[in-house]
Amino acid sequence: MPALPSDIAAALRQQLVVSSQDTAIKTRFPSARDGIDAPAEGFFDSAADAGTALAQRVALLGTVRRRFVVRVADLVDVTPGTVPTHRVIDAEQGLDAVMLMSRIEVDLENEQSKVEYFG
């Protein structure tokens, strides 16, 4: 199939690379993204759109998050239609934060739950 004029025009447009790098995160996690410096690809109509998407990506990936597994001697109830979050306190780990419940295993026979939190 031959290329359309709009496809040719899009291919001939000037290209621009927008990047962001946080040396503190790169130092803390040296093997992140397999230790390569290759950028993640994205295609946008303007540098402003690329900058907005990049800022959102940096906000998500640039925040250090931790994962905890908690055993509960009861059945944990999750209200339908809500984002399941709980306040997790662990003095040993220095944690007192509201975290997202990312996984739950329920043992109905023993009436226990194993909950994984992320945040």
Short mmCIF file of C-alpha atoms in Angstrom, two decimals:
data_model
loop_
_atom_site.label_atom_id
_atom_site.label_comp_id
_atom_site.label_asym_id
_atom_site.label_seq_id
_atom_site.Cartn_x
_atom_site.Cartn_y
_atom_site.Cartn_z
CA MET A 1 0.00 0.00 0.00
CA PRO A 2 1.48 3.39 -0.97
CA ALA A 3 2.11 6.04 1.68
CA LEU A 4 -0.50 8.76 2.01
CA PRO A 5 0.60 12.40 1.82
CA SER A 6 -0.29 12.84 5.51
CA ASP A 7 1.98 9.88 6.42
CA ILE A 8 4.84 11.37 4.42
CA ALA A 9 4.36 14.77 6.06
CA ALA A 10 4.36 13.17 9.53
CA ALA A 11 7.56 11.26 8.77
CA LEU A 12 9.33 14.41 7.52
CA ARG A 13 8.46 16.55 10.56
CA GLN A 14 11.29 17.73 12.74
CA GLN A 15 11.90 15.45 15.72
CA LEU A 16 12.65 16.52 19.26
CA VAL A 17 13.83 14.49 22.25
CA VAL A 18 12.52 15.51 25.67
CA SER A 19 14.27 13.92 28.64
CA SER A 20 14.53 14.01 32.40
CA GLN A 21 16.98 12.30 34.72
CA ASP A 22 17.17 12.18 38.50
CA THR A 23 20.72 11.38 39.61
CA ALA A 24 19.61 10.66 43.21
CA ILE A 25 17.28 7.89 42.01
CA LYS A 26 19.85 6.58 39.55
CA THR A 27 22.42 6.39 42.38
CA ARG A 28 19.98 4.65 44.74
CA PHE A 29 18.76 2.16 42.12
CA PRO A 30 21.69 1.61 39.74
CA SER A 31 20.14 -1.43 38.05
CA ALA A 32 16.78 0.21 37.32
CA ARG A 33 15.66 -0.28 33.70
CA ASP A 34 18.40 -2.89 33.31
CA GLY A 35 21.09 -0.27 33.83
CA ILE A 36 20.67 1.19 30.37
CA ASP A 37 20.43 4.83 29.47
CA ALA A 38 18.09 4.31 26.51
CA PRO A 39 15.02 6.55 26.74
CA ALA A 40 11.45 5.27 26.85
CA GLU A 41 9.81 6.02 23.52
CA GLY A 42 6.76 8.19 23.14
CA PHE A 43 5.32 10.11 20.21
CA PHE A 44 3.61 13.48 20.67
CA ASP A 45 2.49 16.36 18.49
CA SER A 46 4.31 19.00 20.52
CA ALA A 47 7.14 19.33 23.02
CA ALA A 48 4.63 20.66 25.57
CA ASP A 49 2.58 17.46 25.33
CA ALA A 50 5.75 15.38 25.69
CA GLY A 51 6.82 17.46 28.69
CA THR A 52 3.45 16.92 30.38
CA ALA A 53 3.60 13.16 29.85
CA LEU A 54 7.21 13.11 31.05
CA ALA A 55 6.34 15.02 34.22
CA GLN A 56 3.57 12.49 34.98
CA ARG A 57 5.96 9.59 34.36
CA VAL A 58 8.64 11.10 36.60
CA ALA A 59 6.06 11.68 39.36
CA LEU A 60 5.05 8.01 39.22
CA LEU A 61 8.47 6.43 38.81
CA GLY A 62 10.49 8.94 40.82
CA THR A 63 8.71 8.29 44.09
CA VAL A 64 10.17 5.59 46.30
CA ARG A 65 7.46 3.14 47.28
CA ARG A 66 7.59 0.11 49.53
CA ARG A 67 5.65 -3.12 49.76
CA PHE A 68 4.50 -4.81 52.97
CA VAL A 69 2.72 -8.08 53.69
CA VAL A 70 0.46 -8.14 56.74
CA ARG A 71 -1.20 -11.21 58.26
CA VAL A 72 -4.58 -10.44 59.79
CA ALA A 73 -6.31 -12.81 62.22
CA ASP A 74 -9.69 -11.92 60.69
CA LEU A 75 -11.37 -11.61 57.31
CA VAL A 76 -10.57 -8.28 55.67
CA ASP A 77 -13.60 -6.64 54.10
CA VAL A 78 -13.26 -4.67 50.87
CA THR A 79 -16.16 -2.35 50.07
CA PRO A 80 -17.15 -2.65 46.39
CA GLY A 81 -16.58 0.49 44.32
CA THR A 82 -13.87 1.91 46.59
CA VAL A 83 -10.10 2.07 46.41
CA PRO A 84 -8.98 -0.26 49.21
CA THR A 85 -6.53 1.60 51.44
CA HIS A 86 -5.57 1.10 55.07
CA ARG A 87 -3.29 2.84 57.51
CA VAL A 88 -0.28 0.60 58.05
CA ILE A 89 1.90 1.13 61.14
CA ASP A 90 5.21 -0.69 61.59
CA ALA A 91 7.52 0.86 64.20
CA GLU A 92 10.36 -1.49 63.27
CA GLN A 93 10.35 -0.26 59.64
CA GLY A 94 9.53 3.35 60.57
CA LEU A 95 6.21 3.22 58.72
CA ASP A 96 3.01 5.08 59.52
CA ALA A 97 1.22 5.64 56.23
CA VAL A 98 -1.98 5.08 54.32
CA MET A 99 -1.20 2.42 51.73
CA LEU A 100 -2.99 0.82 48.81
CA MET A 101 -4.09 -2.79 49.23
CA SER A 102 -2.59 -4.46 46.17
CA ARG A 103 -3.30 -8.11 46.96
CA ILE A 104 -5.37 -10.11 49.39
CA GLU A 105 -5.42 -13.82 50.18
CA VAL A 106 -8.33 -15.04 52.28
CA ASP A 107 -8.23 -18.29 54.26
CA LEU A 108 -11.93 -18.94 54.92
CA GLU A 109 -11.29 -22.11 56.91
CA ASN A 110 -9.10 -20.34 59.50
CA GLU A 111 -10.76 -16.92 59.07
CA GLN A 112 -7.47 -15.20 58.33
CA SER A 113 -6.24 -12.85 55.62
CA LYS A 114 -2.84 -12.08 54.15
CA VAL A 115 -2.82 -8.56 52.72
CA GLU A 116 -0.11 -6.98 50.57
CA TYR A 117 0.16 -3.19 50.72
CA PHE A 118 1.96 -0.90 48.30
CA GLY A 119 2.74 2.75 48.70
#
